[in-house]
């Protein structure tokens, strides 16, 4: 199975960063290491975080045990399709959101990327 990991698998494991539980970075890295680090970073900040971050910001998150795999993938595909056809104003909003997410979740990325570097 390890050679057959897909972007869907990667997104599912990255979504654990946004649930109301302790993040198992070792497990996340065990999946993420099958992808180039640049791809993992992009998937985290450009696909998964925009769909999942609001869960982590709520006082009582509605999702605390994990995002449903198929629903998560559907939401990511929907987001990417909308962003591809976005106009100038929407692209600026997307850019602002990306900067916010990269700043807000910088510590999480540092923890994960450190494990990815160790495992290579």
JSON list of C-alpha atoms in Angstrom, two decimals, residues 24-88:
[
{"chain": "A", "resi": 24, "resn": "UNK", "atom": "CA", "xyz": [0.23, 12.32, 16.00]},
{"chain": "A", "resi": 25, "resn": "UNK", "atom": "CA", "xyz": [2.98, 13.92, 13.93]},
{"chain": "A", "resi": 26, "resn": "UNK", "atom": "CA", "xyz": [4.87, 10.62, 13.66]},
{"chain": "A", "resi": 27, "resn": "UNK", "atom": "CA", "xyz": [1.86, 9.01, 11.98]},
{"chain": "A", "resi": 28, "resn": "UNK", "atom": "CA", "xyz": [1.30, 12.04, 9.75]},
{"chain": "A", "resi": 29, "resn": "UNK", "atom": "CA", "xyz": [4.95, 11.97, 8.71]},
{"chain": "A", "resi": 30, "resn": "UNK", "atom": "CA", "xyz": [4.79, 8.22, 8.01]},
{"chain": "A", "resi": 31, "resn": "UNK", "atom": "CA", "xyz": [2.30, 8.97, 5.22]},
{"chain": "A", "resi": 32, "resn": "UNK", "atom": "CA", "xyz": [3.66, 12.36, 4.15]},
{"chain": "A", "resi": 33, "resn": "UNK", "atom": "CA", "xyz": [7.21, 11.08, 3.62]},
{"chain": "A", "resi": 34, "resn": "UNK", "atom": "CA", "xyz": [5.99, 9.25, 0.51]},
{"chain": "A", "resi": 35, "resn": "UNK", "atom": "CA", "xyz": [5.57, 12.63, -1.19]},
{"chain": "A", "resi": 36, "resn": "UNK", "atom": "CA", "xyz": [8.05, 15.42, -1.92]},
{"chain": "A", "resi": 37, "resn": "UNK", "atom": "CA", "xyz": [8.16, 17.88, 1.01]},
{"chain": "A", "resi": 38, "resn": "UNK", "atom": "CA", "xyz": [7.16, 20.75, -1.29]},
{"chain": "A", "resi": 39, "resn": "UNK", "atom": "CA", "xyz": [4.03, 18.82, -2.30]},
{"chain": "A", "resi": 40, "resn": "UNK", "atom": "CA", "xyz": [3.17, 18.10, 1.33]},
{"chain": "A", "resi": 41, "resn": "UNK", "atom": "CA", "xyz": [3.54, 21.78, 2.18]},
{"chain": "A", "resi": 42, "resn": "UNK", "atom": "CA", "xyz": [1.34, 22.81, -0.73]},
{"chain": "A", "resi": 43, "resn": "UNK", "atom": "CA", "xyz": [-1.27, 20.19, 0.10]},
{"chain": "A", "resi": 44, "resn": "UNK", "atom": "CA", "xyz": [-1.34, 21.35, 3.70]},
{"chain": "A", "resi": 45, "resn": "UNK", "atom": "CA", "xyz": [-1.63, 25.07, 3.07]},
{"chain": "A", "resi": 46, "resn": "UNK", "atom": "CA", "xyz": [-3.41, 25.22, -0.28]},
{"chain": "A", "resi": 47, "resn": "UNK", "atom": "CA", "xyz": [-5.79, 22.24, -0.10]},
{"chain": "A", "resi": 48, "resn": "UNK", "atom": "CA", "xyz": [-6.36, 20.99, 3.43]},
{"chain": "A", "resi": 49, "resn": "UNK", "atom": "CA", "xyz": [-6.01, 24.08, 5.61]},
{"chain": "A", "resi": 50, "resn": "UNK", "atom": "CA", "xyz": [-8.48, 26.22, 3.64]},
{"chain": "A", "resi": 51, "resn": "UNK", "atom": "CA", "xyz": [-11.11, 23.49, 4.04]},
{"chain": "A", "resi": 52, "resn": "UNK", "atom": "CA", "xyz": [-10.36, 22.50, 7.64]},
{"chain": "A", "resi": 53, "resn": "UNK", "atom": "CA", "xyz": [-8.96, 25.48, 9.55]},
{"chain": "A", "resi": 54, "resn": "UNK", "atom": "CA", "xyz": [-12.29, 26.84, 10.74]},
{"chain": "A", "resi": 55, "resn": "UNK", "atom": "CA", "xyz": [-12.81, 23.63, 12.70]},
{"chain": "A", "resi": 56, "resn": "UNK", "atom": "CA", "xyz": [-9.68, 24.34, 14.72]},
{"chain": "A", "resi": 57, "resn": "UNK", "atom": "CA", "xyz": [-10.76, 27.92, 15.42]},
{"chain": "A", "resi": 58, "resn": "UNK", "atom": "CA", "xyz": [-14.13, 27.18, 17.02]},
{"chain": "A", "resi": 59, "resn": "UNK", "atom": "CA", "xyz": [-14.52, 26.94, 20.78]},
{"chain": "A", "resi": 60, "resn": "UNK", "atom": "CA", "xyz": [-16.25, 23.56, 20.51]},
{"chain": "A", "resi": 61, "resn": "UNK", "atom": "CA", "xyz": [-15.15, 22.10, 17.16]},
{"chain": "A", "resi": 62, "resn": "UNK", "atom": "CA", "xyz": [-17.79, 20.04, 15.37]},
{"chain": "A", "resi": 63, "resn": "UNK", "atom": "CA", "xyz": [-15.10, 17.61, 14.17]},
{"chain": "A", "resi": 64, "resn": "UNK", "atom": "CA", "xyz": [-12.97, 16.21, 16.96]},
{"chain": "A", "resi": 65, "resn": "UNK", "atom": "CA", "xyz": [-12.21, 12.64, 15.89]},
{"chain": "A", "resi": 66, "resn": "UNK", "atom": "CA", "xyz": [-11.29, 13.19, 12.25]},
{"chain": "A", "resi": 67, "resn": "UNK", "atom": "CA", "xyz": [-12.61, 14.47, 8.97]},
{"chain": "A", "resi": 68, "resn": "UNK", "atom": "CA", "xyz": [-14.54, 12.02, 6.83]},
{"chain": "A", "resi": 69, "resn": "UNK", "atom": "CA", "xyz": [-12.21, 11.04, 3.99]},
{"chain": "A", "resi": 70, "resn": "UNK", "atom": "CA", "xyz": [-14.58, 11.26, 1.02]},
{"chain": "A", "resi": 71, "resn": "UNK", "atom": "CA", "xyz": [-16.28, 14.45, 2.20]},
{"chain": "A", "resi": 72, "resn": "UNK", "atom": "CA", "xyz": [-12.89, 16.06, 2.79]},
{"chain": "A", "resi": 73, "resn": "UNK", "atom": "CA", "xyz": [-11.67, 15.13, -0.68]},
{"chain": "A", "resi": 74, "resn": "UNK", "atom": "CA", "xyz": [-14.91, 16.40, -2.24]},
{"chain": "A", "resi": 75, "resn": "UNK", "atom": "CA", "xyz": [-14.60, 19.71, -0.38]},
{"chain": "A", "resi": 76, "resn": "UNK", "atom": "CA", "xyz": [-10.98, 20.10, -1.49]},
{"chain": "A", "resi": 77, "resn": "UNK", "atom": "CA", "xyz": [-11.86, 19.41, -5.12]},
{"chain": "A", "resi": 78, "resn": "UNK", "atom": "CA", "xyz": [-14.72, 21.90, -4.92]},
{"chain": "A", "resi": 79, "resn": "UNK", "atom": "CA", "xyz": [-12.41, 24.54, -3.40]},
{"chain": "A", "resi": 80, "resn": "UNK", "atom": "CA", "xyz": [-9.77, 24.04, -6.07]},
{"chain": "A", "resi": 81, "resn": "UNK", "atom": "CA", "xyz": [-12.34, 24.31, -8.86]},
{"chain": "A", "resi": 82, "resn": "UNK", "atom": "CA", "xyz": [-13.71, 27.57, -7.42]},
{"chain": "A", "resi": 83, "resn": "UNK", "atom": "CA", "xyz": [-10.23, 29.00, -6.96]},
{"chain": "A", "resi": 84, "resn": "UNK", "atom": "CA", "xyz": [-9.23, 28.14, -10.52]},
{"chain": "A", "resi": 85, "resn": "UNK", "atom": "CA", "xyz": [-12.06, 30.25, -11.91]},
{"chain": "A", "resi": 86, "resn": "UNK", "atom": "CA", "xyz": [-11.72, 33.06, -9.35]},
{"chain": "A", "resi": 87, "resn": "UNK", "atom": "CA", "xyz": [-11.59, 36.66, -10.45]},
{"chain": "A", "resi": 88, "resn": "UNK", "atom": "CA", "xyz": [-9.04, 39.24, -9.41]}
]
